[in-house]
Coordinates of C-alpha atoms and ligand atoms in Angstrom, one line a residue:
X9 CA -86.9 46.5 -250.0
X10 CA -86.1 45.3 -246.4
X11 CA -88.2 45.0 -243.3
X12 CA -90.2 47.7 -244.2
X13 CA -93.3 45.2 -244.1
X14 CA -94.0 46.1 -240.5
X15 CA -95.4 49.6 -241.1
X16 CA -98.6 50.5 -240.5
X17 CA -100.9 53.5 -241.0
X18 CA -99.3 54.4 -244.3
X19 CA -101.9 55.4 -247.4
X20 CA -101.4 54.2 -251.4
X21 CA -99.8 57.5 -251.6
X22 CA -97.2 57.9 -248.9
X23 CA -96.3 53.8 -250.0
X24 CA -96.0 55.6 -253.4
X25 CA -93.8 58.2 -252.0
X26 CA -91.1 55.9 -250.4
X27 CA -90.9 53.9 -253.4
X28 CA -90.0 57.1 -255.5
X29 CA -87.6 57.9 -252.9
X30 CA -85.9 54.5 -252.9
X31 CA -86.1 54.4 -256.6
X32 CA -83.8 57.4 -256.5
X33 CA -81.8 56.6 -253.9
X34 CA -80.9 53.3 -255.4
X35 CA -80.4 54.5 -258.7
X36 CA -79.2 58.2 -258.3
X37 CA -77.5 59.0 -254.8
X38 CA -75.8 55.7 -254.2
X39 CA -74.0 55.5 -256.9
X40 CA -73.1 59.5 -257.2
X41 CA -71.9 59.1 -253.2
X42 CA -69.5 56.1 -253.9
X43 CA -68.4 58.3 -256.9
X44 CA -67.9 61.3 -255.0
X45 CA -66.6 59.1 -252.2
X46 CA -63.6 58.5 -254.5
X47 CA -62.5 61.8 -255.5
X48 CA -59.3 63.0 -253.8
X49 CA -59.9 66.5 -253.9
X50 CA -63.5 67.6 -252.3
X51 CA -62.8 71.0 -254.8
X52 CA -63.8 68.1 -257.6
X53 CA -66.8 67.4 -255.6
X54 CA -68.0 70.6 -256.6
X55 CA -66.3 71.5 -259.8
X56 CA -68.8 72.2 -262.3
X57 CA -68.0 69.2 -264.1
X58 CA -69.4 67.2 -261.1
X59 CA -71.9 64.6 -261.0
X60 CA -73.4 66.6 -258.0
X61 CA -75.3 69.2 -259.7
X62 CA -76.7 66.3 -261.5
X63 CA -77.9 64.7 -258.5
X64 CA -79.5 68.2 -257.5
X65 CA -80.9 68.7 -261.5
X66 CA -82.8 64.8 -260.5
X67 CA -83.6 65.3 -257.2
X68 CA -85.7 68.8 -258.2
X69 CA -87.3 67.2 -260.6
X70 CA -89.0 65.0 -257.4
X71 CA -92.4 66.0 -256.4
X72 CA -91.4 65.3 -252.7
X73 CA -88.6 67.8 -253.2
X74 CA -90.4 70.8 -251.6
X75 CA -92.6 69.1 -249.6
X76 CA -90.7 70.4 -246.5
X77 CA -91.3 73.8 -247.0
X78 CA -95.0 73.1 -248.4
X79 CA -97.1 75.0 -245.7
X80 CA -100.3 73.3 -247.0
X81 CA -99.6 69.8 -246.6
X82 CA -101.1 69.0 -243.1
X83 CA -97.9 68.9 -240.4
X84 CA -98.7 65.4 -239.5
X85 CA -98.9 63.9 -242.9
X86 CA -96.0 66.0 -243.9
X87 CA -93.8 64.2 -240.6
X88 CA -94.6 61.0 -241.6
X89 CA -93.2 61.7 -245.3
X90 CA -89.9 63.2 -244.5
X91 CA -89.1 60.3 -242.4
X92 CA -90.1 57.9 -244.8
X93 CA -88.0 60.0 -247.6
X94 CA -85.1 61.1 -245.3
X95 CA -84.5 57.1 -244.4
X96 CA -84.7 56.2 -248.2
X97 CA -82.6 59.0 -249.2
X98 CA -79.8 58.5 -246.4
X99 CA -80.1 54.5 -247.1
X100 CA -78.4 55.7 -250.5
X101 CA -75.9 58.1 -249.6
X102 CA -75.9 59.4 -246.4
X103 CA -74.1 63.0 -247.2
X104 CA -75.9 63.3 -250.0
X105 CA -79.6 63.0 -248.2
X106 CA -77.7 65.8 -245.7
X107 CA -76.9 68.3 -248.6
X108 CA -80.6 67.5 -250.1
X109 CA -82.4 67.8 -247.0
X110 CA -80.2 71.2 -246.2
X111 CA -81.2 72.7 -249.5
X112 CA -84.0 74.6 -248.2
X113 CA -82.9 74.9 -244.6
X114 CA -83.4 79.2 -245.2
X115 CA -86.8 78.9 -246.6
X116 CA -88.6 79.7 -243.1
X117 CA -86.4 81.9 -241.9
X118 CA -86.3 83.7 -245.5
X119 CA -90.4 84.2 -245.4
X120 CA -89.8 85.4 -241.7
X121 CA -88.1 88.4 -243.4
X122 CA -91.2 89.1 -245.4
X123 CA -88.8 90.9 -248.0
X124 CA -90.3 89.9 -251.3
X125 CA -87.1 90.3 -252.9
X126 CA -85.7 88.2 -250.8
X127 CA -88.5 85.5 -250.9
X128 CA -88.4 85.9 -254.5
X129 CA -85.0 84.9 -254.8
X130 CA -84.6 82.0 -252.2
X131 CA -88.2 80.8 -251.8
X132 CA -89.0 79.9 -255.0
X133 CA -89.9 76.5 -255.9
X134 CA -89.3 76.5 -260.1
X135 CA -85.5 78.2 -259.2
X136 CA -84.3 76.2 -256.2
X137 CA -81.1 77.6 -254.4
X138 CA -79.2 75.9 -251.7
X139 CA -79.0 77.1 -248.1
X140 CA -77.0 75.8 -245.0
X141 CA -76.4 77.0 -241.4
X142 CA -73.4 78.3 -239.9
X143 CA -73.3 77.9 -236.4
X144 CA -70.2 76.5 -235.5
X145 CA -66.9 79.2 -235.3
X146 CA -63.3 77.9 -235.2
X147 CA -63.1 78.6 -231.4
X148 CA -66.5 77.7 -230.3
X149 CA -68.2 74.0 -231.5
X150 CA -69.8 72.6 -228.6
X151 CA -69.6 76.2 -226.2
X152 CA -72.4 77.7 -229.2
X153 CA -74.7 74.5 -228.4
X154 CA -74.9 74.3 -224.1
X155 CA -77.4 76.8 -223.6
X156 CA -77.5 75.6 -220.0
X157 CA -74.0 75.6 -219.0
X158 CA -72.6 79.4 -217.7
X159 CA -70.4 80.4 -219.9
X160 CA -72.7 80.1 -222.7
X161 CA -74.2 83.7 -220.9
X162 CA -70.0 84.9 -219.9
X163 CA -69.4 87.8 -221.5
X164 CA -65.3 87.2 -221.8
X165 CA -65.8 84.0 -224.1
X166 CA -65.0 86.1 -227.4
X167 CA -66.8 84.7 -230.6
X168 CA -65.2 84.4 -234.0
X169 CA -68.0 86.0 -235.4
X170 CA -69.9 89.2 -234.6
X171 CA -72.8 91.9 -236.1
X172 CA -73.1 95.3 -235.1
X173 CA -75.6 97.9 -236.1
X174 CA -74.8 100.8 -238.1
X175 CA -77.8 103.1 -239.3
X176 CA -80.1 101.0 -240.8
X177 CA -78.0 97.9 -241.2
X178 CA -75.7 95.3 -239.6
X179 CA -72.2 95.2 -240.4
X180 CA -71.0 91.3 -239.8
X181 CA -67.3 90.7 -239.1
X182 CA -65.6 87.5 -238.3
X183 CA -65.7 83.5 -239.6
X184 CA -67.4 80.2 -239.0
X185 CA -66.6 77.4 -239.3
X186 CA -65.0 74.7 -241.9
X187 CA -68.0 72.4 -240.8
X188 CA -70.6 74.6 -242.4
X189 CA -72.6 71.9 -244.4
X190 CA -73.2 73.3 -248.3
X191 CA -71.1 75.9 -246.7
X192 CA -68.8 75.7 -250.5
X193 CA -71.8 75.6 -252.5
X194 CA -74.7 77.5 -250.6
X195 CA -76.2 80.4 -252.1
X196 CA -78.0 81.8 -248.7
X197 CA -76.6 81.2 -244.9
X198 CA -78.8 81.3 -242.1
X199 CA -76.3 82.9 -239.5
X200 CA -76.0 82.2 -236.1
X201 CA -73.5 85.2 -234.7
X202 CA -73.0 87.1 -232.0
X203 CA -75.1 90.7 -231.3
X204 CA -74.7 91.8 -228.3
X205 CA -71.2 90.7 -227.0
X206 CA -72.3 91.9 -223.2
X207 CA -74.5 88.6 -223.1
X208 CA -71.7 86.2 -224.3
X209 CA -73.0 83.2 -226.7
X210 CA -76.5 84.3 -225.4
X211 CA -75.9 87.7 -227.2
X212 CA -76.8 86.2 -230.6
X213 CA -78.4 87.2 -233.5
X214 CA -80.1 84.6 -236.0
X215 CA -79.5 86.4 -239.8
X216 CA -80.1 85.3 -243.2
X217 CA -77.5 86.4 -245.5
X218 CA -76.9 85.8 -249.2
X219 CA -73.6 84.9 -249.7
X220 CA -72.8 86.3 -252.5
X221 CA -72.8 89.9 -250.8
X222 CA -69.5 92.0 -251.1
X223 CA -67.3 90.9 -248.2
X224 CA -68.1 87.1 -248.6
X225 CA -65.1 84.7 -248.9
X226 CA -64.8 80.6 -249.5
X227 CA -61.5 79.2 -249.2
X228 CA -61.5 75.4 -250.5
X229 CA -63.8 72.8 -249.0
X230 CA -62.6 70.8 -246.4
X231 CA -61.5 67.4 -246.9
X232 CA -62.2 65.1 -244.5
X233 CA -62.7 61.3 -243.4
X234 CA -66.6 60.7 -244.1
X235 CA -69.4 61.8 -245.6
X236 CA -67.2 63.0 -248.1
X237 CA -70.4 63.8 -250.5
X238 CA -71.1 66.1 -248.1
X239 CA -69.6 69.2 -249.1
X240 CA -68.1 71.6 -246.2
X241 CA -66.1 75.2 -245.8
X242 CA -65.8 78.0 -243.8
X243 CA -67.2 81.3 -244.4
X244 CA -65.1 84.5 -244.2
X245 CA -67.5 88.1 -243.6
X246 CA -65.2 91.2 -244.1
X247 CA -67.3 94.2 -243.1
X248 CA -70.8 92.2 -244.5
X249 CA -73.4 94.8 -244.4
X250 CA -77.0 93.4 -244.6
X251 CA -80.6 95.2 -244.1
X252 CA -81.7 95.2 -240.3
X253 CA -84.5 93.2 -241.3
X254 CA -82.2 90.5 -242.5
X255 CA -81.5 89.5 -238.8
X256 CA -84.8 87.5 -237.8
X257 CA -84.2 87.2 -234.4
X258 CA -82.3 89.1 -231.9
X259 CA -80.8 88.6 -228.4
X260 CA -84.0 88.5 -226.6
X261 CA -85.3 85.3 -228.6
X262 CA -82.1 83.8 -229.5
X263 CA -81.8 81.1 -226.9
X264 CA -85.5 79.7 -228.2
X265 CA -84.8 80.3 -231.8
X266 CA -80.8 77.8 -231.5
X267 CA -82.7 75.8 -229.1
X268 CA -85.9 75.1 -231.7
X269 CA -83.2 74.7 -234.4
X270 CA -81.1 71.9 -232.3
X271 CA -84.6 70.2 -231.8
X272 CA -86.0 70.1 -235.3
X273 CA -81.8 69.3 -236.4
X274 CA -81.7 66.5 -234.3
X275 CA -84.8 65.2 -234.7
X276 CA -83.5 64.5 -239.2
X277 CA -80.6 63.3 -238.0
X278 CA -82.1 60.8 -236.4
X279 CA -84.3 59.9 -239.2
X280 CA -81.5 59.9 -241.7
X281 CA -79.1 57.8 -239.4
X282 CA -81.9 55.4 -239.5
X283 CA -81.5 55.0 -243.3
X284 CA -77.4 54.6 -242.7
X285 CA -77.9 51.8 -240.6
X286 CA -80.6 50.0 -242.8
X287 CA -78.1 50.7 -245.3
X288 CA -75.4 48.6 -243.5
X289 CA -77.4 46.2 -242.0
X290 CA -78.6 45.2 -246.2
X291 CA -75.6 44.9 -247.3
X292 CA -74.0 42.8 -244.4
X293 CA -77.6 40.5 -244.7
X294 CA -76.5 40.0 -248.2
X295 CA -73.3 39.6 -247.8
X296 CA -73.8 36.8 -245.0
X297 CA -75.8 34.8 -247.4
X298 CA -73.1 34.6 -250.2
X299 CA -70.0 34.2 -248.3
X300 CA -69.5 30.6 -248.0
X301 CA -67.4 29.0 -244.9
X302 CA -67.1 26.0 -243.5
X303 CA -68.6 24.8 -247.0
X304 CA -72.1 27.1 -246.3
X305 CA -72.8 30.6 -246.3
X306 CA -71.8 32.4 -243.2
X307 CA -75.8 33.3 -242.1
X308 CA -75.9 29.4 -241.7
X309 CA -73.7 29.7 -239.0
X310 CA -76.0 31.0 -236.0
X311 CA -73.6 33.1 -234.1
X312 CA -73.7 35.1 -237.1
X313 CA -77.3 35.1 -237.7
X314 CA -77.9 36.2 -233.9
X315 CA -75.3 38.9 -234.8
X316 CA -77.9 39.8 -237.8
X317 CA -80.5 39.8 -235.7
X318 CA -79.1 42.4 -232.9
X319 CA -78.7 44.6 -236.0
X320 CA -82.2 44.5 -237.4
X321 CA -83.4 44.7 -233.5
X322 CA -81.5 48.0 -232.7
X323 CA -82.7 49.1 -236.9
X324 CA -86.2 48.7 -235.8
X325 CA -85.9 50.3 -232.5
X326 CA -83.9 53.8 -233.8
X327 CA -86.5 53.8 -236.1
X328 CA -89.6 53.7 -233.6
X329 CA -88.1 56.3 -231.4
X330 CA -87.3 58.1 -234.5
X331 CA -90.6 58.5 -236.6
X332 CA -92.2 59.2 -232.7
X333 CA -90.4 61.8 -232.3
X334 CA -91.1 63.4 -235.5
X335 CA -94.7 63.1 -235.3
X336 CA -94.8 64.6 -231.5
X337 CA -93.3 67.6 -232.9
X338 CA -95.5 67.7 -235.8
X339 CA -98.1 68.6 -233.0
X340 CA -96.9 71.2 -232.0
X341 CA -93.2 72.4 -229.5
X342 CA -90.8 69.8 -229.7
X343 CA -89.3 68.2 -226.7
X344 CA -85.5 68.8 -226.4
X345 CA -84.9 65.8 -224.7
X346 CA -87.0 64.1 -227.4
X347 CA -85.4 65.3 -230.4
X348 CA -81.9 64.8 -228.7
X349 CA -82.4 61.3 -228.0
X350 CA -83.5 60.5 -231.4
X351 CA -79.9 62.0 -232.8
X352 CA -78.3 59.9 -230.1
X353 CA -80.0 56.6 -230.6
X354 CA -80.2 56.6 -233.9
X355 CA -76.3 57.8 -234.8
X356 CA -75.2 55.4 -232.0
X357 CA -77.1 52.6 -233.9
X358 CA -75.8 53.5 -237.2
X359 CA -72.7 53.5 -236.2
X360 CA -72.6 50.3 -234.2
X361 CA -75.0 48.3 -237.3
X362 CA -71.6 49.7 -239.5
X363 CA -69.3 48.8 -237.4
X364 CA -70.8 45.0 -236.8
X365 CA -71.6 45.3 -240.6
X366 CA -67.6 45.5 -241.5
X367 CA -67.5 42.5 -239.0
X368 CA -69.5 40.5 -241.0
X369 CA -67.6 41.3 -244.5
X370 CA -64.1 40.0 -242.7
X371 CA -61.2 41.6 -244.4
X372 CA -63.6 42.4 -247.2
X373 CA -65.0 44.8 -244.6
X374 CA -61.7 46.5 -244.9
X375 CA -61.3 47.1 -248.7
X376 CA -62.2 50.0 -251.1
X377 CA -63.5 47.5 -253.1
X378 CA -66.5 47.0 -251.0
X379 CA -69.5 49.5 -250.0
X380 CA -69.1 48.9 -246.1
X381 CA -66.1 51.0 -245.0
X382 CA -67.2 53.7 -246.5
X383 CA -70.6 53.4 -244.7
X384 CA -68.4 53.3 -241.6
X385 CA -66.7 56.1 -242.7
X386 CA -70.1 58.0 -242.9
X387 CA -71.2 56.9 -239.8
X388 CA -68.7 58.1 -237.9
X389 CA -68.9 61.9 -238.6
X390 CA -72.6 61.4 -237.2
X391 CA -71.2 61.0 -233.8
X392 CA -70.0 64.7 -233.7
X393 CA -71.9 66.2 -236.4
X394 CA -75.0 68.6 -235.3
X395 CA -73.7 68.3 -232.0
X396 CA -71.3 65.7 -230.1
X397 CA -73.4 63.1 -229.1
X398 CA -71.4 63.1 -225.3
X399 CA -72.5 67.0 -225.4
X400 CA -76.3 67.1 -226.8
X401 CA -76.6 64.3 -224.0
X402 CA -75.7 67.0 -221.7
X403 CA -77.9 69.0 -222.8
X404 CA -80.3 66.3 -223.0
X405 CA -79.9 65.6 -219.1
X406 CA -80.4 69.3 -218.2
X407 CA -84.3 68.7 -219.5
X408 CA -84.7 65.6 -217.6
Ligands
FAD638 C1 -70.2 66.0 -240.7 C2 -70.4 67.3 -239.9 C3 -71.3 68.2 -240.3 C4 -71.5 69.4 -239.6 N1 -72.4 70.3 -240.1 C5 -72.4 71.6 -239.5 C6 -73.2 72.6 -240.1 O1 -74.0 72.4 -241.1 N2 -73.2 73.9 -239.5 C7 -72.5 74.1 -238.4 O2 -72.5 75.3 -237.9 N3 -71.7 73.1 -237.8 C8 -71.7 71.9 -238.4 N4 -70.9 70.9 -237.8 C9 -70.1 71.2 -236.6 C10 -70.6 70.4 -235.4 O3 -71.8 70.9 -235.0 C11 -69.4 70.5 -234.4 O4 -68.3 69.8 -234.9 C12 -69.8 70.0 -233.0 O5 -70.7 70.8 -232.4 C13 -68.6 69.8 -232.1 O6 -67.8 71.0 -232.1 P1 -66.2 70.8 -232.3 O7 -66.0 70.0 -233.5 O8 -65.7 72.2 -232.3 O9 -65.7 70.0 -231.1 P2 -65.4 70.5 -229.6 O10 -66.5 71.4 -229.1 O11 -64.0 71.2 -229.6 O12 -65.3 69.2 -228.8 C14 -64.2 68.4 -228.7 C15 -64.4 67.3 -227.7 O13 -64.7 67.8 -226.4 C16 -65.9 67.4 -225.9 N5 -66.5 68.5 -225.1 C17 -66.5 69.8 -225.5 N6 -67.2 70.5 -224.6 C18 -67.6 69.7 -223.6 C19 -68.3 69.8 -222.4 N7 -68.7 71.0 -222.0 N8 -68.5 68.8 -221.7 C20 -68.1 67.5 -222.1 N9 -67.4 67.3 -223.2 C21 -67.2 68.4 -224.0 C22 -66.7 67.0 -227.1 O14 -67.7 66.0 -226.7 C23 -65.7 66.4 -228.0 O15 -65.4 65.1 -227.7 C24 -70.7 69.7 -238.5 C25 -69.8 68.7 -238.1 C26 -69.6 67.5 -238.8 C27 -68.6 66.6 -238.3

């Protein structure tokens, strides 16, 4: 494994932990991603002939699969895990550590229902069902994110999606997004929409809703440039009537509840983007030592071993700010600015590493035939995805 030598602090067990993560990221996700990769149509990505619900059948199987939502493991020890596993994972396949790590994204907000049914169905560990969070609406990406900008409180910005009570329930009308990660596949959303239109964006309502519910519609998944593991459609509610209770937060929290979910969001990225660009900067490492020009291997040549070495320096970095960050907010709140910075280093780095990375490989860099453009591919999505990095730094600055 590479420069991982450096860490410290780390028990017999967690050591164990990353190996098992790396074991099946090596031999599981990476080559299912380049597979899925490959496939012209994302609808084969999820067929049911697809290699994906193999991955899933493995990665259950994992006895670090549930750790996240494993209340009894102490926070702290439970940080420095998940970054350990979300950095192996993502060094295999980047969308397919997001549509892991997104698998029990309802769990929390499920239990917050305290509807045993409910938690029942979606909260338990031997019958694992996939979640996801739909946020983003055709006609509002970045608006739904800038909590401190004014017309995130302007009532005439109209959302694309909408609940209102009737009786004992609410009735949700409207559509999010194509970018809804698992959105084709998820079994549960947890749904940010609009409650009380009179408060704009602010007026939101945080629901969970199973998405199988009459009124639920999937159209194909979308197809798209990278992270093409990563499965993602929009979500149509017709008249989608759910139990009041299934709303866990209302207009009066929902600015904390979208602003906690941006920090902890933010916060994996980072991690995982970590993993992307360890990813890159391995293969370009090995790739420098066995392309031979000028009669030696190109890492003899030190312009492109100083190149090397700006890679592994920005590596290291992400990953110190990231793993920091994570285990600040396992104490406790989690800083905004924190979390924020982590998403934007560490995506910024990945995609940078990638980008020198395909330097390094020459034309190779350029052909199917080779694992690094489609690690560039990946890392480009991370630039927008979870929030435009130029945007979140807004955001970012209004904490400063
Ligand atoms: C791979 C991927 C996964 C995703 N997963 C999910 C998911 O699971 N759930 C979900 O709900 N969404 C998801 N998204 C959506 C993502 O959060 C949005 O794409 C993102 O917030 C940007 O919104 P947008 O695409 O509508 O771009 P827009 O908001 O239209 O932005 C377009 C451009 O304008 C700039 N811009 C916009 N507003 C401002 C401003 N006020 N000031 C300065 N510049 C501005 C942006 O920086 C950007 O360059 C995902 C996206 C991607 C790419």
């Amino acid at each position: 494994m590479s420069f991982l030598d450096l860490e410290i602090g780390l028990s017999e067990e967690d050591l164990a932990i990353r190996d098992m993560a790396h074991k099946f990221a090596a031999e599981v996700l990476r080559p299912a991603g380049q597979a899925l990769d490959r496939m012209q149509d994302p609808a084969e990505v999820i067929a049911p002939s697809s290699i994906l619900w193999d991955v899933f059948k493995k990665y259950h199987a994992l006895e670090f699969s549930t750790l996240i939502t494993d209340d009894s493991v102490d926070p702290v020890k439970k940080a420095r895990l998940m970054c350990l596993i979300n950095e192996e994972l993502a060094w295999g396949d980047v969308g397919l550590a997001i549509t892991l790590g997104l698998c029990q994204f309802h769990v929390p907000w499920v239990r917050h229902t305290q509807d045993r049914d409910l938690i029942a169905r979606f909260c338990n560990p031997d019958a694992p069902t996939i979640g996801c969070w739909a946020l983003t609406e055709p006609d509002h990406g970045s608006d739904t994110l800038m909590l401190s900008e004014p017309h995130f409180s302007d009532p005439s910005v109209k959302p694309n999606c909408s609940a209102h009570k009737d009786g004992n329930s609410y009735v949700i009308r409207g559509q999010k997004a194509a970018w809804v990660s698992n959105g084709s596949i998820a079994d549960i959303a947890v749904l940010f929409c609009t409650v009380d239109k009179s408060m704009g964006l602010k007026g939101g309502g945080i629901f969970v809703v199973p998405l199988d519910l009459p009124g639920v519609s999937r159209p194909r998944p979308l197809d798209k440039l990278g992270q093409r593991s990563l499965n993602q459609g929009e979500i149509f509610f017709d008249d989608v009537r759910v139990p009041e209770h299934y709303m866990v937060l209302g207009p009066n929290l929902y600015t904390i509840g979208l602003e906690m979910m941006l920090c902890h969001a933010n916060a994996g990225m980072g991690q995982i983007f970590v993993g992307l660009a360890r990813a890159a900067y391995d293969y370009a490492l090995a790739y420098a030592k066995q392309r031979v020009q000028g009669g030696v291997p190109i890492f003899e040549h030190q312009n492109v071993r100083s190149r090397l070495f700006k890679m592994f320096t920005k590596v290291e970095a992400a990953r110190a700010l990231a793993r920091r960050v994570a285990l600040y907010n396992a104490g406790g709140a989690p800083k905004v600015q924190h979390c924020i910075a982590s998403k934007v280093l560490c995506t910024n780095t990945a995609f940078e590493v990638a980008s020198e990375a395909v330097q390094i490989f020459g034309g190779n860099g350029m052909s199917r035939e080779y694992p690094i453009e489609k690690i560039f591919r990946d890392a480009r999505a991370s630039l927008i995805e979870d929030g435009c990095n130029e945007v979140l730094s807004i955001i970012g600055g209004s904490k400063l």
